[in-house]
PDB file of C-alpha atoms and ligand atoms in Angstrom:
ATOM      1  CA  UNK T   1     121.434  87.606-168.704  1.00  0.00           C
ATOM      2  CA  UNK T   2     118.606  90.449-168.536  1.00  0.00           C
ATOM      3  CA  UNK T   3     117.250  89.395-171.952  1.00  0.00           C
ATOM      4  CA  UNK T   4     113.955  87.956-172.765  1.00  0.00           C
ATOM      5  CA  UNK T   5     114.039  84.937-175.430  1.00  0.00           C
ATOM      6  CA  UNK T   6     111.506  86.401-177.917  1.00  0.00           C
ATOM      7  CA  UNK T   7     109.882  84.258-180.351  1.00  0.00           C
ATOM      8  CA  UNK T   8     107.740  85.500-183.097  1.00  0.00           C
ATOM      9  CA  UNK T   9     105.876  83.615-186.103  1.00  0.00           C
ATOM     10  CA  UNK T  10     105.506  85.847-189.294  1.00  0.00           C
ATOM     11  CA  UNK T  11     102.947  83.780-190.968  1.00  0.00           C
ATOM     12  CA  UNK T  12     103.575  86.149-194.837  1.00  0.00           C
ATOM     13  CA  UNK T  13     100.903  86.087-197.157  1.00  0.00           C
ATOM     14  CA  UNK T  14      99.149  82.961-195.936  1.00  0.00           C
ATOM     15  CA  UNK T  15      95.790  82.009-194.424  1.00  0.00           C
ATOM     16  CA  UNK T  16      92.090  83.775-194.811  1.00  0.00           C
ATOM     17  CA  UNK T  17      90.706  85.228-191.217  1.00  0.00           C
ATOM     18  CA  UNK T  18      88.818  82.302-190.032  1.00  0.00           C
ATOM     19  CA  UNK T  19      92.151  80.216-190.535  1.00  0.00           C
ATOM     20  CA  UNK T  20      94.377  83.025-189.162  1.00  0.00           C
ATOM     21  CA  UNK T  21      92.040  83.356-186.005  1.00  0.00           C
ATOM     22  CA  UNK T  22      92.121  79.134-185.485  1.00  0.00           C
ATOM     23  CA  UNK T  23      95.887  79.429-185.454  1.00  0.00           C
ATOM     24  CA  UNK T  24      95.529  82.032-182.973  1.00  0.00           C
ATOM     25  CA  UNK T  25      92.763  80.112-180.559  1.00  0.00           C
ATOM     26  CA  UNK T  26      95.582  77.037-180.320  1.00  0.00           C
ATOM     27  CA  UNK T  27      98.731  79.486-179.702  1.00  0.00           C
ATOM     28  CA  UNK T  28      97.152  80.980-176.753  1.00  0.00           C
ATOM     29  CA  UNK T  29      95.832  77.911-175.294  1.00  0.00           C
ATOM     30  CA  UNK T  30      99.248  76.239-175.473  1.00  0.00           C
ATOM     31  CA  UNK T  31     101.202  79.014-174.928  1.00  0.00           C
ATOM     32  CA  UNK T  32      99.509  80.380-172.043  1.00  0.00           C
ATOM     33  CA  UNK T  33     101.920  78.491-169.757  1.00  0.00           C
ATOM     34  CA  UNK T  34     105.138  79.503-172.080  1.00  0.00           C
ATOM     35  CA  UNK T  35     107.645  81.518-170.275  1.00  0.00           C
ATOM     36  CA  UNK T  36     109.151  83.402-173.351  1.00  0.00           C
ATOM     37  CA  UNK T  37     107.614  87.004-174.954  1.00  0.00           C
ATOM     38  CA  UNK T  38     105.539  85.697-177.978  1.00  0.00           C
ATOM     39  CA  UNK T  39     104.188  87.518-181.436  1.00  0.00           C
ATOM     40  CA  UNK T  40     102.519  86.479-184.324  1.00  0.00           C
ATOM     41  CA  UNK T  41     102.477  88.442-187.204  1.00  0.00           C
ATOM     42  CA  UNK T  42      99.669  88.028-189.695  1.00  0.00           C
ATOM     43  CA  UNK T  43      98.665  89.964-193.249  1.00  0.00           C
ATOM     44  CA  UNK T  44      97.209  93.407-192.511  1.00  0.00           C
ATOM     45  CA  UNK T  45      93.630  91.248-193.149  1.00  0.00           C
ATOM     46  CA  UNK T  46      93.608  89.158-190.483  1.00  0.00           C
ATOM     47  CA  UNK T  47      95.273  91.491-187.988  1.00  0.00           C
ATOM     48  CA  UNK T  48      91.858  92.764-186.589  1.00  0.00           C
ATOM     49  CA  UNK T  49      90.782  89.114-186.223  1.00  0.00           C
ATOM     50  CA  UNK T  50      93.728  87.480-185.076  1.00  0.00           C
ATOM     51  CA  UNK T  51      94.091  90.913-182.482  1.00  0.00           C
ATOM     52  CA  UNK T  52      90.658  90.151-180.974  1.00  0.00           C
ATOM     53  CA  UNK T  53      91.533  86.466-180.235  1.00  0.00           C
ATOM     54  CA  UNK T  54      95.218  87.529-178.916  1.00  0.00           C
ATOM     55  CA  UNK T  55      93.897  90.115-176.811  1.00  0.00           C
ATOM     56  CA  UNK T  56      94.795  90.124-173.038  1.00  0.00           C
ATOM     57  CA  UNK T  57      97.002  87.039-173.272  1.00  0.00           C
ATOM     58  CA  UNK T  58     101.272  86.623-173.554  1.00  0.00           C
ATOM     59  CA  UNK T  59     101.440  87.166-177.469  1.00  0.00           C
ATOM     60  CA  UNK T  60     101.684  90.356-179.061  1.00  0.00           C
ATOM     61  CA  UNK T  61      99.803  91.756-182.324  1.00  0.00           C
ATOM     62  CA  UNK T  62     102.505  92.832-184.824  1.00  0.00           C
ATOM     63  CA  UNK T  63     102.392  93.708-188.793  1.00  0.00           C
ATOM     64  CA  UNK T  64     104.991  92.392-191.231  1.00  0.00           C
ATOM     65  CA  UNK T  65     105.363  95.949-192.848  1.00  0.00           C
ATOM     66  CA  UNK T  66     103.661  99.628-192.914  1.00  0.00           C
ATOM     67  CA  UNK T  67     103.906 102.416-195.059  1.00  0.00           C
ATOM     68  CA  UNK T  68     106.258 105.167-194.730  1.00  0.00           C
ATOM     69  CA  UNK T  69     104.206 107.971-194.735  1.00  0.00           C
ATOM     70  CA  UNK T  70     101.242 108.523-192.148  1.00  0.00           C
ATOM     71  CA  UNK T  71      98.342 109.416-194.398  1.00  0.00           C
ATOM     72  CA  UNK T  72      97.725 110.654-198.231  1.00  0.00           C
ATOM     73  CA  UNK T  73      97.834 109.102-201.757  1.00  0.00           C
ATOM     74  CA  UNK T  74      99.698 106.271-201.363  1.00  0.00           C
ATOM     75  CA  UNK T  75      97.579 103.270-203.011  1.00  0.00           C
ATOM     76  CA  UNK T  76      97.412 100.295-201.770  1.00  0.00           C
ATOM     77  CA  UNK T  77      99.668 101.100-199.090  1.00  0.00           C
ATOM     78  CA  UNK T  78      98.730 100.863-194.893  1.00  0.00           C
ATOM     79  CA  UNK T  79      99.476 103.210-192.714  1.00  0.00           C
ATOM     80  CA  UNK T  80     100.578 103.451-188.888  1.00  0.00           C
ATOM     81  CA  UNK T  81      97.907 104.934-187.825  1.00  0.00           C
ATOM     82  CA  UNK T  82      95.292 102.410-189.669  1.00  0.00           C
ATOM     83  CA  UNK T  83      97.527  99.589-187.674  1.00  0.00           C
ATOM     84  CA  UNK T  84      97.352 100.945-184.906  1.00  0.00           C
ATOM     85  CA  UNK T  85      93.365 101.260-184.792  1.00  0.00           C
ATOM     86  CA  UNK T  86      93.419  97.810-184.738  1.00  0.00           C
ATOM     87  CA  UNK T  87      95.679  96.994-182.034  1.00  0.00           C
ATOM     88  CA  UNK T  88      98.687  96.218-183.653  1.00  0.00           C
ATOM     89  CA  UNK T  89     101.879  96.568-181.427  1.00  0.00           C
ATOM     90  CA  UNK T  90     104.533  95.746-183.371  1.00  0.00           C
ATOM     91  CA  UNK T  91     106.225  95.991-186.769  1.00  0.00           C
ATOM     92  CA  UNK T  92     108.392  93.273-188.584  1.00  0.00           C
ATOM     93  CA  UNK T  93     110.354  96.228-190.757  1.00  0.00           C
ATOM     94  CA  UNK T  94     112.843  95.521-194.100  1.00  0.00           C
ATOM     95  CA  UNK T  95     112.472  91.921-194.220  1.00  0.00           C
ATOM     96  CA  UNK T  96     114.641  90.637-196.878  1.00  0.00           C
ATOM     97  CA  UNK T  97     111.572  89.688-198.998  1.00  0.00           C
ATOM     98  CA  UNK T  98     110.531  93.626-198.289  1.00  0.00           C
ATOM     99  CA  UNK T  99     114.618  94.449-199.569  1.00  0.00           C
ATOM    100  CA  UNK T 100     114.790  92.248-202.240  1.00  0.00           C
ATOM    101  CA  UNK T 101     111.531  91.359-204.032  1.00  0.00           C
ATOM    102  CA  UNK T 102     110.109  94.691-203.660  1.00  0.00           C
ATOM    103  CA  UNK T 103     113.390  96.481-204.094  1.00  0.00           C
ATOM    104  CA  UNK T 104     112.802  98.510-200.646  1.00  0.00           C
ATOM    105  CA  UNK T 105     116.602 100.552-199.480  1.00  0.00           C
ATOM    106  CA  UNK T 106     117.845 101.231-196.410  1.00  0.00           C
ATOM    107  CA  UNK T 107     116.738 104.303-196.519  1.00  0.00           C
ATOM    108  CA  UNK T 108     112.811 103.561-196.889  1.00  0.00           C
ATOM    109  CA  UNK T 109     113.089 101.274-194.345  1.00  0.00           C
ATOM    110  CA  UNK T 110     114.980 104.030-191.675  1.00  0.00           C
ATOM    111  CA  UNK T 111     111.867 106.211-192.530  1.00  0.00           C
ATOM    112  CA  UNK T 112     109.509 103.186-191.640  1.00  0.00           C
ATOM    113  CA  UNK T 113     111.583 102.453-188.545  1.00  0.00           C
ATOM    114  CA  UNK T 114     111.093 106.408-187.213  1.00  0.00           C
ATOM    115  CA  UNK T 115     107.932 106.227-188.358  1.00  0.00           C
ATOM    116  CA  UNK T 116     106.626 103.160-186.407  1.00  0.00           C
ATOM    117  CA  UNK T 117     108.813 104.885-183.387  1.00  0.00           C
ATOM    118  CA  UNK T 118     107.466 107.508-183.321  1.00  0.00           C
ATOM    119  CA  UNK T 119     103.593 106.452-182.929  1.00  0.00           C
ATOM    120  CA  UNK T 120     104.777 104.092-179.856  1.00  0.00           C
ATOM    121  CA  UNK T 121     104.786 100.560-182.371  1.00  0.00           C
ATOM    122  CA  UNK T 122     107.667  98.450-181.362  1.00  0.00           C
ATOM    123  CA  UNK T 123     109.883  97.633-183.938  1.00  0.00           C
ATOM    124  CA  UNK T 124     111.632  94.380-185.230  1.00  0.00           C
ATOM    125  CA  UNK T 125     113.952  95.482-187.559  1.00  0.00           C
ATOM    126  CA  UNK T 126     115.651  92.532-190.099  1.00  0.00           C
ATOM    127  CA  UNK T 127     118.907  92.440-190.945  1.00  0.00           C
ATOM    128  CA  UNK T 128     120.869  89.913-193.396  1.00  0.00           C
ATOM    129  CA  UNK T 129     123.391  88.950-196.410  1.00  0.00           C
ATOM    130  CA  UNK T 130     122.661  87.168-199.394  1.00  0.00           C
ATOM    131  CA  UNK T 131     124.256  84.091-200.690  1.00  0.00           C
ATOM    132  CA  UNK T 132     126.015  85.471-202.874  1.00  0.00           C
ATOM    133  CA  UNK T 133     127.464  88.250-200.078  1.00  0.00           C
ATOM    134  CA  UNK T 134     128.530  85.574-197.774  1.00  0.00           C
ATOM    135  CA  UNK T 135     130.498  83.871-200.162  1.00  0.00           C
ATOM    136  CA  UNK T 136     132.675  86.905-201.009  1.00  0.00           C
ATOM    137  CA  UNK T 137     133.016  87.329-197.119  1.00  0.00           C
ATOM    138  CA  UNK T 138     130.614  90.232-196.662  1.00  0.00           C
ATOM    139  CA  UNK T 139     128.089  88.840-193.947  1.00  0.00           C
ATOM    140  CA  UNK T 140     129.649  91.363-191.702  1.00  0.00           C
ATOM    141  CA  UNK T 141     129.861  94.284-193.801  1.00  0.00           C
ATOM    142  CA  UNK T 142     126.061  94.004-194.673  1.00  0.00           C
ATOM    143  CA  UNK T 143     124.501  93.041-191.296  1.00  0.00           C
ATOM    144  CA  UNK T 144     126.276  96.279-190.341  1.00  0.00           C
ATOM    145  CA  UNK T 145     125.629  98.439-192.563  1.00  0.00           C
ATOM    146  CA  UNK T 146     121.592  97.475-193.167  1.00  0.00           C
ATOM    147  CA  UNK T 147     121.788  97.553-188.578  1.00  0.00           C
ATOM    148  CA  UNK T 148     124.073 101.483-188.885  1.00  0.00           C
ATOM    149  CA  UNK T 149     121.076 102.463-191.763  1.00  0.00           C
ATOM    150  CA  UNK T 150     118.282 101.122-190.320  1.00  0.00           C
ATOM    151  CA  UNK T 151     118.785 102.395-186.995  1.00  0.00           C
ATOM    152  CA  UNK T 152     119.840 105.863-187.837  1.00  0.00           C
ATOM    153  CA  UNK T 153     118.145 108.809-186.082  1.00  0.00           C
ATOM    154  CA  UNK T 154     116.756 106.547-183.288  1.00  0.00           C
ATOM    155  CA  UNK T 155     117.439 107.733-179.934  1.00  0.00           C
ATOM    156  CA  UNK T 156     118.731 105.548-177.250  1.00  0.00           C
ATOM    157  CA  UNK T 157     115.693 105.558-175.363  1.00  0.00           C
ATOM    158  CA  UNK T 158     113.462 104.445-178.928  1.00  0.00           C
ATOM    159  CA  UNK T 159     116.231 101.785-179.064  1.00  0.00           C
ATOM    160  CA  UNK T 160     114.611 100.083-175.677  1.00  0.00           C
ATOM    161  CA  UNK T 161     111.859  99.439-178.210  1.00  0.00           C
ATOM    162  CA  UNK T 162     113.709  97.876-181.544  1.00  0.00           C
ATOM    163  CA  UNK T 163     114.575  94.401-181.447  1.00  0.00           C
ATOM    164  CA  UNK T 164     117.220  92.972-184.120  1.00  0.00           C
ATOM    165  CA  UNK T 165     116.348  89.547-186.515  1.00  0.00           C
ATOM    166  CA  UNK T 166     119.566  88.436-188.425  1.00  0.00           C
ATOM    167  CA  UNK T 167     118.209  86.712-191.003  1.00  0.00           C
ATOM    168  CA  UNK T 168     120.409  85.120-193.301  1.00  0.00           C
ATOM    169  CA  UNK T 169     118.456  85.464-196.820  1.00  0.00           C
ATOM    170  CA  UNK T 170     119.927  81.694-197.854  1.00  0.00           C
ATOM    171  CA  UNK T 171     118.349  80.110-194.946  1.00  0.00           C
ATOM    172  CA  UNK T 172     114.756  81.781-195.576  1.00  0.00           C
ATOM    173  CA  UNK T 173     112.346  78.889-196.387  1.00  0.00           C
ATOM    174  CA  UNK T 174     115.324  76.788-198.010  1.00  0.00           C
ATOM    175  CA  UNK T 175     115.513  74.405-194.958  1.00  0.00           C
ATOM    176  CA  UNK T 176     119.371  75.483-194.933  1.00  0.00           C
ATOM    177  CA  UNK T 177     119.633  76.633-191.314  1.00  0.00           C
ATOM    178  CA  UNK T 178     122.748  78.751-190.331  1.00  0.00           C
ATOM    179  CA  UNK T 179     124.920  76.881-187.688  1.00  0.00           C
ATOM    180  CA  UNK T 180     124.798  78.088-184.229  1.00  0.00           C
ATOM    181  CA  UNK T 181     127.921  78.720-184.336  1.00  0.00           C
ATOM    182  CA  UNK T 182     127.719  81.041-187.563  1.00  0.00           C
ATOM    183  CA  UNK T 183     124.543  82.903-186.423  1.00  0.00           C
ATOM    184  CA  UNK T 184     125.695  83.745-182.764  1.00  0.00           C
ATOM    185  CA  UNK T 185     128.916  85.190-184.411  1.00  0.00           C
ATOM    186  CA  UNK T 186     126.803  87.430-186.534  1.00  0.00           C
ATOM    187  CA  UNK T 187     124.886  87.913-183.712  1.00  0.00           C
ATOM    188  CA  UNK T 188     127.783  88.844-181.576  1.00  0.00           C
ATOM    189  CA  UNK T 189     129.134  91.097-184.277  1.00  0.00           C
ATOM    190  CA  UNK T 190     125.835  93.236-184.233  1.00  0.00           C
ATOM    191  CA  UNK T 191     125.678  93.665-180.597  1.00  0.00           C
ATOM    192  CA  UNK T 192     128.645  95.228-180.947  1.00  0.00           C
ATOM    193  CA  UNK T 193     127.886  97.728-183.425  1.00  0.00           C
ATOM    194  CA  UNK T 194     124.808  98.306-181.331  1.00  0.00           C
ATOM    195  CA  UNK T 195     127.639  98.800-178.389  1.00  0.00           C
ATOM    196  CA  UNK T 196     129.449 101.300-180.958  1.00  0.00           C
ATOM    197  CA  UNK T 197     126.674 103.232-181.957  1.00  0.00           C
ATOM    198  CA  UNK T 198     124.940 103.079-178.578  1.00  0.00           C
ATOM    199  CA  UNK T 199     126.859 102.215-175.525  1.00  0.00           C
ATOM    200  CA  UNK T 200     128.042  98.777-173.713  1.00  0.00           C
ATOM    201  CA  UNK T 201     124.101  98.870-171.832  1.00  0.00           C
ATOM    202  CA  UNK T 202     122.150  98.789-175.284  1.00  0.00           C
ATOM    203  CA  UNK T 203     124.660  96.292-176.590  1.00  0.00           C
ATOM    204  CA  UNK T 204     123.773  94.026-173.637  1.00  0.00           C
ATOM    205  CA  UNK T 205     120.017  94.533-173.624  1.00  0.00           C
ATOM    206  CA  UNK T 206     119.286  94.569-177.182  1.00  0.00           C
ATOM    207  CA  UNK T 207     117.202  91.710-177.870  1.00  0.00           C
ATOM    208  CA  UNK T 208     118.671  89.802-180.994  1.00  0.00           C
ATOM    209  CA  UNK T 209     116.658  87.155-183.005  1.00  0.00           C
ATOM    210  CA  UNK T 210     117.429  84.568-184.909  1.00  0.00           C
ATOM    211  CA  UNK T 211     115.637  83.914-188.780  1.00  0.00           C
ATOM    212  CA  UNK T 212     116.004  81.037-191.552  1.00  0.00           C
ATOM    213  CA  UNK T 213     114.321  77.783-191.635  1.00  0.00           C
ATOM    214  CA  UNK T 214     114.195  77.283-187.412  1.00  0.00           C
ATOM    215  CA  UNK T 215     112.409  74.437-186.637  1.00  0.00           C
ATOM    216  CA  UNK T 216     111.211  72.443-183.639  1.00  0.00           C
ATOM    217  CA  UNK T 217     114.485  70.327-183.968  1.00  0.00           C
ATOM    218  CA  UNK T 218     117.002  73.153-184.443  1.00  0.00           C
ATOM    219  CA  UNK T 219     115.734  75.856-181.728  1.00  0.00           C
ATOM    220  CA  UNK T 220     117.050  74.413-178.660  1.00  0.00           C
ATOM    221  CA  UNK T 221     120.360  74.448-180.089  1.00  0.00           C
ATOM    222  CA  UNK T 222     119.990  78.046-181.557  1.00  0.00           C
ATOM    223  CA  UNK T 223     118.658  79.547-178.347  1.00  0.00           C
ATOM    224  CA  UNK T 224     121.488  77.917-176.654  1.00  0.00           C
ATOM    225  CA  UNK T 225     124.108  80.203-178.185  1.00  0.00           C
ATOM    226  CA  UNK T 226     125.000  83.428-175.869  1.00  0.00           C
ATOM    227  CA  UNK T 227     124.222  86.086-178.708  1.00  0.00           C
ATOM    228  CA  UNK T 228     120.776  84.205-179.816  1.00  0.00           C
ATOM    229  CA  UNK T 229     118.151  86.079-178.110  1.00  0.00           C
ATOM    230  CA  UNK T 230     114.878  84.136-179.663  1.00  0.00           C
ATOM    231  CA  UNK T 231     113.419  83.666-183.710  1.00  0.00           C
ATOM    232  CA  UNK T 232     111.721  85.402-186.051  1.00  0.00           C
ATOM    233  CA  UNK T 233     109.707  81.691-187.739  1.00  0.00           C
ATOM    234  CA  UNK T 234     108.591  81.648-191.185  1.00  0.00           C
ATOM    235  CA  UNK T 235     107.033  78.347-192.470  1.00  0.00           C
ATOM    236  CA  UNK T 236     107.585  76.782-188.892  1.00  0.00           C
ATOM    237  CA  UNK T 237     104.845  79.502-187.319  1.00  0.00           C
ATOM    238  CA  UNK T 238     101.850  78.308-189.427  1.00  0.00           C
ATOM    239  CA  UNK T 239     100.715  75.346-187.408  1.00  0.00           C
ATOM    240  CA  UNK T 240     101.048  75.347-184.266  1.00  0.00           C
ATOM    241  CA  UNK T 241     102.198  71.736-183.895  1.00  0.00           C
ATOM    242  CA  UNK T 242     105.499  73.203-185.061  1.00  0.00           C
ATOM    243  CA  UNK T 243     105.341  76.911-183.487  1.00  0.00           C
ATOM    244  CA  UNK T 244     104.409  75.542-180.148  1.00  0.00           C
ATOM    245  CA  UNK T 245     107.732  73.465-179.464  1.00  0.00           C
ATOM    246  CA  UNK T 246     109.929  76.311-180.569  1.00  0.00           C
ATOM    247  CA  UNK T 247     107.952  78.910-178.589  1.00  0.00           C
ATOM    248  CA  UNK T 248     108.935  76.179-175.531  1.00  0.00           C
ATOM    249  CA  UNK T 249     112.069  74.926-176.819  1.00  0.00           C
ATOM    250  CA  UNK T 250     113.824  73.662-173.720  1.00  0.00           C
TER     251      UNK T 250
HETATM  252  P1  LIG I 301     111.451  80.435-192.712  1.00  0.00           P
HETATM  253  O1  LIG I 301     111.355  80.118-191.230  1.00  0.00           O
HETATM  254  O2  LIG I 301     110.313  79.894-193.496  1.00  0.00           O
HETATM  255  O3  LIG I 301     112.799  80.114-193.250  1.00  0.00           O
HETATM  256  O4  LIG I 301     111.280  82.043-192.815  1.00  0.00           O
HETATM  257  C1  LIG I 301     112.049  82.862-192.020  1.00  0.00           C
HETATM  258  C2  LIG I 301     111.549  84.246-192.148  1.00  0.00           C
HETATM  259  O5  LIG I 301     111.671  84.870-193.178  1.00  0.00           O
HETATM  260  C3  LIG I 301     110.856  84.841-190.995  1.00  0.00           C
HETATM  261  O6  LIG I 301     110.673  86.198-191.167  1.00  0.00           O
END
């Protein structure tokens, strides 16, 4: 397999700088042996912080949204280029808490997704069905149609640069993990619309992660599964007692 397990921690709205920047000191001192591609993704007002401490080792700097235009009267929003003055790399993009708290469509988040592209951030776009979805059989349906929207315009060289998170919204910070089983078939059913839209090579390289409640004692068995390419971590990523044996799982 030419994929890279990926593991990123999107730490949300939690922890002030000088917290943000101790959780940052401990993941690169125990990580710095890790064999994986690493991220952590803190609010925009730590980023600058947490980027100093980050910089020059294995874990990337990414943000856990950005605006969708690049400059103007847009309160209270951040744009790529601010990010990207302080050394952000990367760009968690439609998170379901993004879709469904703050109402954001498919089409904001393709703009975002160009957007980030196109000013050479790396993209993590998130994908996933709701409860409600996957009980009326439509985990499919909506993985593909939120991966089909999200990606459209991108060329297959940008694609190199957009990794994929299923994230099942009923497993987000409920402790209700998908099965292995269940994620790697979603997982397997993306990679093939990513073979659809793109060609059998993008379908095999695409890097696909895995969202929802992973936790030290469920990663192994995650990464295990052929489609599961590494985790986007939510509550798990804010200590790194817990982040550290995912980030190794074995
Ligand atoms: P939890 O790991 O807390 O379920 O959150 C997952 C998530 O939303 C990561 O983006």
């Amino acid at each position: 397999m030419s994929r890279q397990y990926y593991i990123a921690g999107n730490w949300k709205m939690h922890k002030t700088r000088a917290e943000a920047a101790g959780l940052a000191q401990a993941l690169v001192s125990q990580l710095q042996d890790g064999k994986h591609k690493y991220l952590v993704a803190p609010s925009f007002t730590a980023l600058e912080t947490v980027g100093a401490v980050v910089k020059g080792s294995n874990i990337l700097l990414g943000a856990q949204d950005v605006a969708a235009e690049e400059q103007g009267a847009h309160t209270g929003e951040v744009s790529v280029l601010q990010l990207k003055d302080v050394g952000v790399q990367v760009v968690i993009l439609g998170h379901s808490e993004r879709r469904h708290t703050y109402k954001e469509d498919d089409a904001l988040i393709n703009k975002k997704v160009k957007l980030a592209l196109k000013h050479g951030l790396d993209v993590i776009l998130c994908v996933g069905e709701t409860l409600e979805e996957r009980e009326a059989g439509q985990a499919e349906v909506v993985c593909e149609s939120q991966t089909i929207w999200g990606l459209s315009g991108v060329s297959a060289a940008d694609l190199a640069r957009v990794t994929i998170a299923y994230e099942p919204v009923w497993a987000i910070g409920t402790g209700k993990t998908a099965t292995p089983e269940d994620a790697d078939a979603i997982h397997a059913y993306i990679r093939k619309v990513i073979g659809r839209l793109y060609g059998e090579d993008a379908a095999k390289n695409i890097c696909i992660q895995y969202g929802g409640s992973v936790k030290p004692d469920n990663a192994a068995q995650l990464m295990a599964k052929e489609n599961i390419d590494g985790a986007l971590v939510g509550g798990a990523s804010l200590k790194a007692e817990t982040f550290v044996p995912i980030a190794k799982f074995a």
